Tab-separated table of C-alpha atoms and ligand atoms in Angstrom:
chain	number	residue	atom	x	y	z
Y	8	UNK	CA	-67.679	42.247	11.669
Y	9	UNK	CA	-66.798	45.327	9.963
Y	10	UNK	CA	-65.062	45.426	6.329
Y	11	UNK	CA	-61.594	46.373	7.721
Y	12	UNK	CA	-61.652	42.920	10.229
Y	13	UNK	CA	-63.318	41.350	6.853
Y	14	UNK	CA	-60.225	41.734	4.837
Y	15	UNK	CA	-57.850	41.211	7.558
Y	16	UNK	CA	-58.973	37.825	8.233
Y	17	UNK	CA	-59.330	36.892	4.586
Y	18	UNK	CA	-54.949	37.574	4.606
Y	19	UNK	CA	-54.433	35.946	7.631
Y	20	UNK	CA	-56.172	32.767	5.664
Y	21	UNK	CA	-54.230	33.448	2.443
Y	22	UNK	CA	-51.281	33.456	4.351
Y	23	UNK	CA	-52.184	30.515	6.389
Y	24	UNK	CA	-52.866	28.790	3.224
Y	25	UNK	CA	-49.375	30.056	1.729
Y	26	UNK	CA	-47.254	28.710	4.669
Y	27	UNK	CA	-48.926	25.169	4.618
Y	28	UNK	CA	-48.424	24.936	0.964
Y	29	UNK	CA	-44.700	25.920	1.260
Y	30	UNK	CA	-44.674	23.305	4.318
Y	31	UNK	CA	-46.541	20.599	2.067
Y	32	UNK	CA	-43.535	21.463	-0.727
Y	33	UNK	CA	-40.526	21.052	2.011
Y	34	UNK	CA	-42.256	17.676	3.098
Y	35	UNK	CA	-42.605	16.236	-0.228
Y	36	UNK	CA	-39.270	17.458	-1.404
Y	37	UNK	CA	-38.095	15.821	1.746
Y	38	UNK	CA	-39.687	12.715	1.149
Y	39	UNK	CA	-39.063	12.204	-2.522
Y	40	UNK	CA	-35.634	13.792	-3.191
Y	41	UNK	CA	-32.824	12.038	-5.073
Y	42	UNK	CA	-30.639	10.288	-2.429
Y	43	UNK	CA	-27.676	12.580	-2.027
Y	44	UNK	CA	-25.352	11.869	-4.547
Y	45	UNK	CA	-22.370	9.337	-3.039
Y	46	UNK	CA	-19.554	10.771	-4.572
Y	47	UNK	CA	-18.588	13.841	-3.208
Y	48	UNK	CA	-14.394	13.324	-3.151
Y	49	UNK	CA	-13.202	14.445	0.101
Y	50	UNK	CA	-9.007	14.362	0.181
Y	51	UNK	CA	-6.757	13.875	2.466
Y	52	UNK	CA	-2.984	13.777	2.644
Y	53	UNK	CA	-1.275	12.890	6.395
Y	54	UNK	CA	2.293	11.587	7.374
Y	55	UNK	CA	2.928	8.555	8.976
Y	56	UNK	CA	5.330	5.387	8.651
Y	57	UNK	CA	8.090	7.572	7.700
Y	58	UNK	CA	6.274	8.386	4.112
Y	59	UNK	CA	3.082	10.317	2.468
Y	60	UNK	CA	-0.469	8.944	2.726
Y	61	UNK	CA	-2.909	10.406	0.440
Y	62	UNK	CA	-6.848	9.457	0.338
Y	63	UNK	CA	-9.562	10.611	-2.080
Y	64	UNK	CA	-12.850	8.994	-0.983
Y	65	UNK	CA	-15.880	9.263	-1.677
Y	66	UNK	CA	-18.635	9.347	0.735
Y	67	UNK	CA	-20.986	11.537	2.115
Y	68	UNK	CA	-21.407	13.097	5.442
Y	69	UNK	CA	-18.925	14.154	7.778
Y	70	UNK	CA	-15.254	13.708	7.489
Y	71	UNK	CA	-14.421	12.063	10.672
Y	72	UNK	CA	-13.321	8.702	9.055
Y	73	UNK	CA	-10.122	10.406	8.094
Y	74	UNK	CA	-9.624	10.404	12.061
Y	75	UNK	CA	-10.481	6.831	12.635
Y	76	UNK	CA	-8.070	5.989	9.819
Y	77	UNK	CA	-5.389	8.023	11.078
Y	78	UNK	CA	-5.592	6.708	14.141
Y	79	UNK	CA	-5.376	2.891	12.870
Y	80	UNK	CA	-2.451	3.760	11.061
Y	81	UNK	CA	-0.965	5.106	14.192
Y	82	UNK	CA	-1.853	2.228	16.067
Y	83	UNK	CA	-0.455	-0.248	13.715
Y	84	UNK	CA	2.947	2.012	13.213
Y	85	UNK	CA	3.307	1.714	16.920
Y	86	UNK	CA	3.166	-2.319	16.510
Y	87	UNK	CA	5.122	-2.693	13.197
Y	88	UNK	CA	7.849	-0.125	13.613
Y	89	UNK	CA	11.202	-0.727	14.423
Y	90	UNK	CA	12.619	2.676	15.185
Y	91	UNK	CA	9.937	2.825	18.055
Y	92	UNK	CA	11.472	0.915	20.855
Y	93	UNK	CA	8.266	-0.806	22.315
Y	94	UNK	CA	7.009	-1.728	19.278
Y	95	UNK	CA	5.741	-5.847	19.114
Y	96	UNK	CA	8.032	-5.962	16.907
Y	97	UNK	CA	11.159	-4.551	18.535
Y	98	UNK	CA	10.367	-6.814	21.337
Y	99	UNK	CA	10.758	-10.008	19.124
Y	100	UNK	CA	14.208	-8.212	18.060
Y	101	UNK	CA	15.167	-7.975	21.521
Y	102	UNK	CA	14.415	-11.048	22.823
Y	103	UNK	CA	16.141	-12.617	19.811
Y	104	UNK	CA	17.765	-16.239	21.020
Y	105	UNK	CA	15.892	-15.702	24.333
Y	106	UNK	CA	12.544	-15.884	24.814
Y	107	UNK	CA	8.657	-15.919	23.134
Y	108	UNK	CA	7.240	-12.383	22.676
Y	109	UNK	CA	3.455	-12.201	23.001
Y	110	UNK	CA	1.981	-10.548	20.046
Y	111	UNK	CA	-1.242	-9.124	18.986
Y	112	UNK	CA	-3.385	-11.098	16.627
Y	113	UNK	CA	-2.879	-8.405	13.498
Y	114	UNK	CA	1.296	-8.779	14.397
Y	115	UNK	CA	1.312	-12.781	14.005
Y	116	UNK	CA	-1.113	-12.739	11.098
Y	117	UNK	CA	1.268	-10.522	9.518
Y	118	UNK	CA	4.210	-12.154	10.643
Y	119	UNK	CA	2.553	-16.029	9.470
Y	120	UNK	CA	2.254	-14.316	5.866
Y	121	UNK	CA	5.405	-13.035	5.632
Y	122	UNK	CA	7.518	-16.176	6.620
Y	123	UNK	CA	5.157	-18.065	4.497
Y	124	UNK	CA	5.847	-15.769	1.565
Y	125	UNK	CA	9.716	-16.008	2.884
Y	126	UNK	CA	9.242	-19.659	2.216
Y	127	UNK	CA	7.426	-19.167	-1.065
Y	128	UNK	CA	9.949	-16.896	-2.437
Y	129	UNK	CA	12.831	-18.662	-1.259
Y	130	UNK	CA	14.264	-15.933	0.403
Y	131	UNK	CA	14.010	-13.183	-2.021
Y	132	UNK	CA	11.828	-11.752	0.305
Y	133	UNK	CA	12.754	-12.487	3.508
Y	134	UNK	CA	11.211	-11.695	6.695
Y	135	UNK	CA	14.475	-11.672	8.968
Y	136	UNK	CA	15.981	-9.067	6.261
Y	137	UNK	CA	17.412	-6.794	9.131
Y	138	UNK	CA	20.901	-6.655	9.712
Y	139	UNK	CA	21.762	-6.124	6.078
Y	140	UNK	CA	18.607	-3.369	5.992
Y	141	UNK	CA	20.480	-1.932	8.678
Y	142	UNK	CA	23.873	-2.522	7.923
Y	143	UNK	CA	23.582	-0.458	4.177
Y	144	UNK	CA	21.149	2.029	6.441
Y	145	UNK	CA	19.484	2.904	2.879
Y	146	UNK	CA	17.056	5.557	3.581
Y	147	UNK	CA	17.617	5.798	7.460
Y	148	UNK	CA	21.380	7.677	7.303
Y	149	UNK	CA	22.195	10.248	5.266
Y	150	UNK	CA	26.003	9.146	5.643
Y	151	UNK	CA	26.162	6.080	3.485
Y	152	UNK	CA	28.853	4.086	2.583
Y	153	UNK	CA	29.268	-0.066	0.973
Y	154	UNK	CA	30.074	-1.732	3.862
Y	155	UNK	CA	33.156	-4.056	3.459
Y	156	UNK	CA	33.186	-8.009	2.896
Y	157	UNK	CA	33.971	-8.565	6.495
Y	158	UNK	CA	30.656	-6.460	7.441
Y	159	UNK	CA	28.502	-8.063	4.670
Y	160	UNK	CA	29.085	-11.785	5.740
Y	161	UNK	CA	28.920	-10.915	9.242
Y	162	UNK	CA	25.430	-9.428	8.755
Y	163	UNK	CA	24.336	-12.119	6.590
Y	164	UNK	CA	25.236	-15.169	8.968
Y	165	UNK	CA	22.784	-13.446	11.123
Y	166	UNK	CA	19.688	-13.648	8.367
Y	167	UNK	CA	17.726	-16.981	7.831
Y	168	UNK	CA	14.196	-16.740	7.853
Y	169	UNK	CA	14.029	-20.477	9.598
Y	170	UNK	CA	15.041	-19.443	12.358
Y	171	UNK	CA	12.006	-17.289	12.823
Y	172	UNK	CA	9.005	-19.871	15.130
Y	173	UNK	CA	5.588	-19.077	15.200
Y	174	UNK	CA	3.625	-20.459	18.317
Y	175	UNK	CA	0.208	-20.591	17.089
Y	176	UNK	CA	-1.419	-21.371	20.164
Y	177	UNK	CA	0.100	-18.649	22.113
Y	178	UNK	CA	0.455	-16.004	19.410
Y	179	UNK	CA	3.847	-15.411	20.216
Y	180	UNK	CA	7.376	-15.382	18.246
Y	181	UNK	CA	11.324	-16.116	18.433
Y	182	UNK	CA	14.226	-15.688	16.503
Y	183	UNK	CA	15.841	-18.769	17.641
Y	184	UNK	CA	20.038	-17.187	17.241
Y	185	UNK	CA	20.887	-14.266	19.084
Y	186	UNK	CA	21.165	-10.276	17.723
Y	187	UNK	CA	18.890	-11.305	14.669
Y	188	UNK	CA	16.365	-9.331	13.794
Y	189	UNK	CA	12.875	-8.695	11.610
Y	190	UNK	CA	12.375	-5.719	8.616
Y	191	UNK	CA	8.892	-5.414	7.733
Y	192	UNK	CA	9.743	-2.404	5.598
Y	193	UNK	CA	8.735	-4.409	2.470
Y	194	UNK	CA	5.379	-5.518	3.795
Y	195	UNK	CA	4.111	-3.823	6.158
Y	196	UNK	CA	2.367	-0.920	4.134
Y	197	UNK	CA	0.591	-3.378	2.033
Y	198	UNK	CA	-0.717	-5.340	5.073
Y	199	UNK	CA	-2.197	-1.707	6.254
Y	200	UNK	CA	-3.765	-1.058	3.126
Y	201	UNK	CA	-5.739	-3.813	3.350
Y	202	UNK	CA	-6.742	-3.422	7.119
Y	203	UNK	CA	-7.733	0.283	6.219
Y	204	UNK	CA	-9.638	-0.821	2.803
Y	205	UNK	CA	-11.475	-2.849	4.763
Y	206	UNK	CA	-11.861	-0.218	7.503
Y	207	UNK	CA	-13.376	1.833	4.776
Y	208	UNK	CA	-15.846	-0.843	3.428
Y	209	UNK	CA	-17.230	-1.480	6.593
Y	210	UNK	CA	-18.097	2.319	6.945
Y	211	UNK	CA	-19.804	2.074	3.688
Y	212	UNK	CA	-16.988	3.556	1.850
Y	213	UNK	CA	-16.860	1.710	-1.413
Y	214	UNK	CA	-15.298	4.102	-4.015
Y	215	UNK	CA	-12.379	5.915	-3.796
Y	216	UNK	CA	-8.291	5.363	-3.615
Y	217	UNK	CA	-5.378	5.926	-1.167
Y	218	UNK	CA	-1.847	5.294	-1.193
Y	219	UNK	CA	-0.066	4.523	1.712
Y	220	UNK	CA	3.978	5.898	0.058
Y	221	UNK	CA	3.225	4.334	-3.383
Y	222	UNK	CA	0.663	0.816	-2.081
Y	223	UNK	CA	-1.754	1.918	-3.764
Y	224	UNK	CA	-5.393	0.548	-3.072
Y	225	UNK	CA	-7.972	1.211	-5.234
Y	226	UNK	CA	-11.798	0.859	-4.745
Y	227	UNK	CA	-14.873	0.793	-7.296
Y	228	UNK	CA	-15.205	3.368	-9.453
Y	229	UNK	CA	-15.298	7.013	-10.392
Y	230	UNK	CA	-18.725	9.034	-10.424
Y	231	UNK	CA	-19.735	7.788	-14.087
Y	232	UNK	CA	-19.273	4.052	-13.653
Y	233	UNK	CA	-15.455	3.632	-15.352
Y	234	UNK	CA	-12.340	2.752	-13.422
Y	235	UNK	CA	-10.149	4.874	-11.486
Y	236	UNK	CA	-6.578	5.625	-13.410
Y	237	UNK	CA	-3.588	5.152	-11.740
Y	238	UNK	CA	-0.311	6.419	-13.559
Y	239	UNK	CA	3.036	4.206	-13.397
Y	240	UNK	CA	6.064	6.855	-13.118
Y	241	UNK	CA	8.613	6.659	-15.523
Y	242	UNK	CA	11.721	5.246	-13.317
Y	243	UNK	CA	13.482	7.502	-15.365
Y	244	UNK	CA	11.623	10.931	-14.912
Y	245	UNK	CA	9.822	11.858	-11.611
Y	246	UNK	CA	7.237	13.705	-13.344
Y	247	UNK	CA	6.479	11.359	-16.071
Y	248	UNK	CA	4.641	8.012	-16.445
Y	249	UNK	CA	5.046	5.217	-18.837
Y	250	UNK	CA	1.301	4.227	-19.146
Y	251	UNK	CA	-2.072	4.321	-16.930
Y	252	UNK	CA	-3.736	1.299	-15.192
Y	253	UNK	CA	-7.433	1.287	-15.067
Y	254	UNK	CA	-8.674	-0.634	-12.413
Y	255	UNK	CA	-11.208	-1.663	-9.479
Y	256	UNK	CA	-10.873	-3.194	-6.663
Y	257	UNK	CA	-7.213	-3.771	-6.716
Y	258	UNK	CA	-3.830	-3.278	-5.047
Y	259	UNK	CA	-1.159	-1.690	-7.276
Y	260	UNK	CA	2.432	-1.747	-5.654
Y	261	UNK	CA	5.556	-0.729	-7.564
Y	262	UNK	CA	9.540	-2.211	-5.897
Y	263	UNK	CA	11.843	-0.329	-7.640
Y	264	UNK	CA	15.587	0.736	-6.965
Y	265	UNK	CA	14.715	4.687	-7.959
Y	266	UNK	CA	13.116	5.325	-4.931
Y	267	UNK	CA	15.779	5.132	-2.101
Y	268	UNK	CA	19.219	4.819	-3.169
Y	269	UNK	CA	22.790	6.360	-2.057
Y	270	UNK	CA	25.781	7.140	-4.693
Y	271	UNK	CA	29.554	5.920	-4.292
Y	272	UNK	CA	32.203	6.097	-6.830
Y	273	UNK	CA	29.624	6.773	-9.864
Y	274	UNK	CA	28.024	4.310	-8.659
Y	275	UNK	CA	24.089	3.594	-7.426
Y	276	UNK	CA	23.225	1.657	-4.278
Y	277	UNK	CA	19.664	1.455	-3.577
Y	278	UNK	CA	17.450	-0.282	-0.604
Y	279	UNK	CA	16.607	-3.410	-2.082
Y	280	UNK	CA	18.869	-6.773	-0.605
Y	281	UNK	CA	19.762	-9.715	-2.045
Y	282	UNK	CA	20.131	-11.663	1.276
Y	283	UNK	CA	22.197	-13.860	-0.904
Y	284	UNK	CA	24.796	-11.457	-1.944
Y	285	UNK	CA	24.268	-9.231	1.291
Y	286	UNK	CA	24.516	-6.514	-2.013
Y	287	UNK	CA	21.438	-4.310	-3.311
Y	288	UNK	CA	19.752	-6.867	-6.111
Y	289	UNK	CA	21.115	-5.891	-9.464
Y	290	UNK	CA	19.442	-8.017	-12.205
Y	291	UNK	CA	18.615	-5.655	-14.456
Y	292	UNK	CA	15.149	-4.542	-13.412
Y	293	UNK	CA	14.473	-1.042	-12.506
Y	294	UNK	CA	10.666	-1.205	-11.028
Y	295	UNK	CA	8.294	-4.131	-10.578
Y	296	UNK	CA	4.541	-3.240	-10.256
Y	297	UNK	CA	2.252	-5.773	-9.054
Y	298	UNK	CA	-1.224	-6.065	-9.344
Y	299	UNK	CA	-3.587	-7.778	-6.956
Y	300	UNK	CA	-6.325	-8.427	-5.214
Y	301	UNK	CA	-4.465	-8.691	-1.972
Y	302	UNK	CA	-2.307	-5.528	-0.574
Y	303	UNK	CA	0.244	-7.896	1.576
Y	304	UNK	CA	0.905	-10.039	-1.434
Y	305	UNK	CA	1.299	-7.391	-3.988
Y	306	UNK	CA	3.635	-5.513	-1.262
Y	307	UNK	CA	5.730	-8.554	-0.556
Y	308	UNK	CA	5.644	-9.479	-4.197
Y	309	UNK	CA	7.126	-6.238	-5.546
Y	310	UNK	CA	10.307	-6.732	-3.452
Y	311	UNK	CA	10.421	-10.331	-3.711
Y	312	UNK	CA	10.067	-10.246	-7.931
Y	313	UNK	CA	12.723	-7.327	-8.055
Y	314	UNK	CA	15.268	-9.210	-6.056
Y	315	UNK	CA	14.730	-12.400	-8.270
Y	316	UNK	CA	14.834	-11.077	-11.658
Y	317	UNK	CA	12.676	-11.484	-14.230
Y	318	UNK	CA	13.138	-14.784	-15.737
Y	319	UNK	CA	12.053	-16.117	-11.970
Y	320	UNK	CA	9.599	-13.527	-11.552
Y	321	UNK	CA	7.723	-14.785	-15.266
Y	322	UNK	CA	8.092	-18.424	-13.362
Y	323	UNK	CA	6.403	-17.448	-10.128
Y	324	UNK	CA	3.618	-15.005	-12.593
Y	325	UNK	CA	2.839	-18.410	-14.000
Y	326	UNK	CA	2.554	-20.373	-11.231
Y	327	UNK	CA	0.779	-17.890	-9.077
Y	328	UNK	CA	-2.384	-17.328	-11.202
Y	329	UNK	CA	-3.849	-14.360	-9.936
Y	330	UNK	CA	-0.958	-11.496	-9.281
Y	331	UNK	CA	-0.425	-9.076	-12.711
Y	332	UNK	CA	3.070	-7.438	-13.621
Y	333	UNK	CA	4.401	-4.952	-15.169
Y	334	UNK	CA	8.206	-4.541	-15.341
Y	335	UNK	CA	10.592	-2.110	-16.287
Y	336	UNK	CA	14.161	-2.884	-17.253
Y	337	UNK	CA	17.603	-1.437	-17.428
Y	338	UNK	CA	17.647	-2.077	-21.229
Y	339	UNK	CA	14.281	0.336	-21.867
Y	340	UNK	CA	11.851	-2.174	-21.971
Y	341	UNK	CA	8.111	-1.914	-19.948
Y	342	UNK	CA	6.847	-5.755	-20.057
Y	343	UNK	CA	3.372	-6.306	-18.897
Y	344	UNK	CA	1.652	-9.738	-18.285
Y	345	UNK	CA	-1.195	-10.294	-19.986
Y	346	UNK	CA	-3.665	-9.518	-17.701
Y	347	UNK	CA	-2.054	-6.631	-16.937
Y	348	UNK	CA	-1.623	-4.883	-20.465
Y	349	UNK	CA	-5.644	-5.602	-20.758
Y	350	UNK	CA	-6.198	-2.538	-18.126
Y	351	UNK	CA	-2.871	-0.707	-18.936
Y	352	UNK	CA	-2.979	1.770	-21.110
Y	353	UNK	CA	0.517	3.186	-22.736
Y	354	UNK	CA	-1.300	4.175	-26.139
Y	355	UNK	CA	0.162	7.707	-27.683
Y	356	UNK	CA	3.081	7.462	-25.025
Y	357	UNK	CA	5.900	9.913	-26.645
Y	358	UNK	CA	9.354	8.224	-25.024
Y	359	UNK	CA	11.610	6.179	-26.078
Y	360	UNK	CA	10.728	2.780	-24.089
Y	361	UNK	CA	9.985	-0.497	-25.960
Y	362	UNK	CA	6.174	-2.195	-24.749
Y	363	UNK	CA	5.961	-5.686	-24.704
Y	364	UNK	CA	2.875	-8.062	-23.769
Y	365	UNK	CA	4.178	-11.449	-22.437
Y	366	UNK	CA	1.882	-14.281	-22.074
I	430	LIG	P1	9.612	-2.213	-0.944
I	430	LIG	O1	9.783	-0.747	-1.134
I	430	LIG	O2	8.228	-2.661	-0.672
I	430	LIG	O3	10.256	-2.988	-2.022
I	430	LIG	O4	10.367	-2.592	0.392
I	430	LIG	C1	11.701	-2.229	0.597
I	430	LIG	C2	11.988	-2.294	2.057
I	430	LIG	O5	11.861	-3.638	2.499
I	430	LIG	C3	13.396	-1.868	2.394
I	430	LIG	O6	13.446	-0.492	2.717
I	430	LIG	C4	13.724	-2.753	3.586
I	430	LIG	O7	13.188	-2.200	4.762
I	430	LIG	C5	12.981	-4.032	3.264
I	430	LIG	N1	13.723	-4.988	2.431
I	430	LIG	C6	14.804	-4.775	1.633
I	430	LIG	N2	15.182	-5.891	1.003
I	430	LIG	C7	14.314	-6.859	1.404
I	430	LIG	C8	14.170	-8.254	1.124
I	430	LIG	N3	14.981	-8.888	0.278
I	430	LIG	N4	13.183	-8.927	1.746
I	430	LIG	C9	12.343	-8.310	2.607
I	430	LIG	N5	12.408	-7.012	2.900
I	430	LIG	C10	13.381	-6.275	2.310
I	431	LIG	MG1	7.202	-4.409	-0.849
């Protein structure tokens, strides 16, 4: 061997050597790296149910859950909705006073909960809500106009939430009277939100929010261990708030007369019933946010506590046990219960509003 192939093997070693310390360094980097952190925030913002979805997860990996979701939103829109014609639901609406319509198991669990909570509330939410939703058209025309007495009785002798029968053995429904019909406008977003928070969980998506049009679900917490904060808009102001809630693992859901709503004569007419009155519920609320740990309740609750008013509302609070409130009223006052002014936070808010703690 002469001194030229000498050398020339001694740098193939050294470079033998240099590789398989680099490769020992990418194996033990490999094998003792931090796991990844969790809470890269991916966002998303789709349209579906006639209203704006917005997610901010956080997850690693791929973002192909957003398509998964999507899709179960879709799929439940195209059971739920009544503006598409083969929806379960239009099907009970159409066989009204004639026959059973078979439903999936997600419709009648929905459906059991909301006549239940029809019961419950004693109508202030209630489940057969339809021909007065339609009759006002509140949201759905953009030629509105206060229907007359004649119109308003008419509609209303075809509402009673009795009349609604659940077969429990063959999943199936009836409206017992003919051309009566079912709204879930004012629950079905909240029974979604649950469906899709537990959609998430099951993927091992634990931290994060979305809001499916203003049912807002909120899971775990933010990157450094505190809650996530969700701002309550000022009825008054689109782009203000009256204080931030800082929660986990909750459902926040605001009912409140600002949000769809026609003018006539000076005067407002928003799409919240009274199916007593037949008449948007005028009791002097503006906006009642519920807090939960359930999305249907807090959905169904937020209509049903605006329609009754607040004196029932503090009644059912009391007896319920686990819901939180916070209401706004015509006079300027923001009321929370309790519970709910532990997490809300309306410190160093410059307006004119009056904060009150009820317990
Ligand atoms: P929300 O925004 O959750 O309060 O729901 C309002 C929607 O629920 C309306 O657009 C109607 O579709 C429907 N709705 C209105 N009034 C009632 C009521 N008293 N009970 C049940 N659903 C209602
Ligand atoms: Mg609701």
């Amino acid at each position: 061997m002469n001194n030229k192939e000498n050398m020339e093997n001694t740098t193939k070693a050294v470079i033998g050597k240099i590789i398989s310390v680099i490769i020992l360094i990418i194996l033990l980097y490999e094998a003792f790296k931090q796991p990844e952190n969790d809470y890269q925030v991916h966002n998303m913002t789709t349209f579906a149910m006639d209203t704006i979805i917005d997610f901010s997860l956080c997850f690693n990996g791929d973002e192909n859950i957003f398509i998964d979701v999507e899709k179960e939103i879709r799929r439940y829109e195209n059971m739920f909705s009544t503006t598409i014609e083969e929806s379960e639901v239009s099907n009970i609406n159409k066989n009204s006073g004639t026959e059973y319509t078979n439903l999936s198991d997600e419709t009648f669990e929905m459906l059991e909960y909301a006549l239940s909570m029809s019961y419950d509330t004693k109508g202030a939410f209630s489940v057969t809500i339809a021909p007065l939703v339609d009759l006002w058209g509140i949201g759905k025309s953009t030629e509105n106009k206060v229907p007359s007495n004649e119109e308003i009785l008419n509609a209303r002798e075809r509402i009673n939430y009795e009349n609604l029968v659940l077969d429990y053995s063959k999943k199936s429904a009836l409206l017992l009277e003919d051309n009566m019909s079912i709204d879930l406008g004012g629950v079905a977003k909240g029974f979604i939100a649950d469906e899709i928070t537990e959609l998430l969980r099951d993927n091992n998506i634990n931290n994060g929010w979305f809001s499916l049009g203003g049912n807002i679900s909120v899971m775990g917490n933010k990157e450094d261990g505190s809650n996530w904060k969700i701002a309550v808009r000022n009825p008054l102001d689109e782009n203000d708030y009256i204080g931030i809630l800082e929660v986990s693992d909750k459902f926040i859901v605001t009912s409140g007369g600002y949000q769809r709503f026609f003018t006539s004569d000076g005067k407002d007419y928003h799409h919240i019933i009274d199916q007593e009155t037949g008449f948007p519920a005028e009791n002097g609320l503006i906006s009642v946010t519920i807090i939960s740990k359930s999305g249907i309740k807090a959905d169904i609750l937020s209509t049903a506590l605006f329609v009754m008013g607040f004196d029932k509302a503090v009644e059912y609070w009391k007896n319920d046990g686990e819901i939180e409130i916070i209401f706004i009223t015509d006079t300027g006052n923001v009321i929370a219960t309790k519970g709910a002014s532990e997490y809300f936070d309306f410190e160093n808010k410059d307006n004119d509003f009056i904060y009150e703690v009820i317990s």
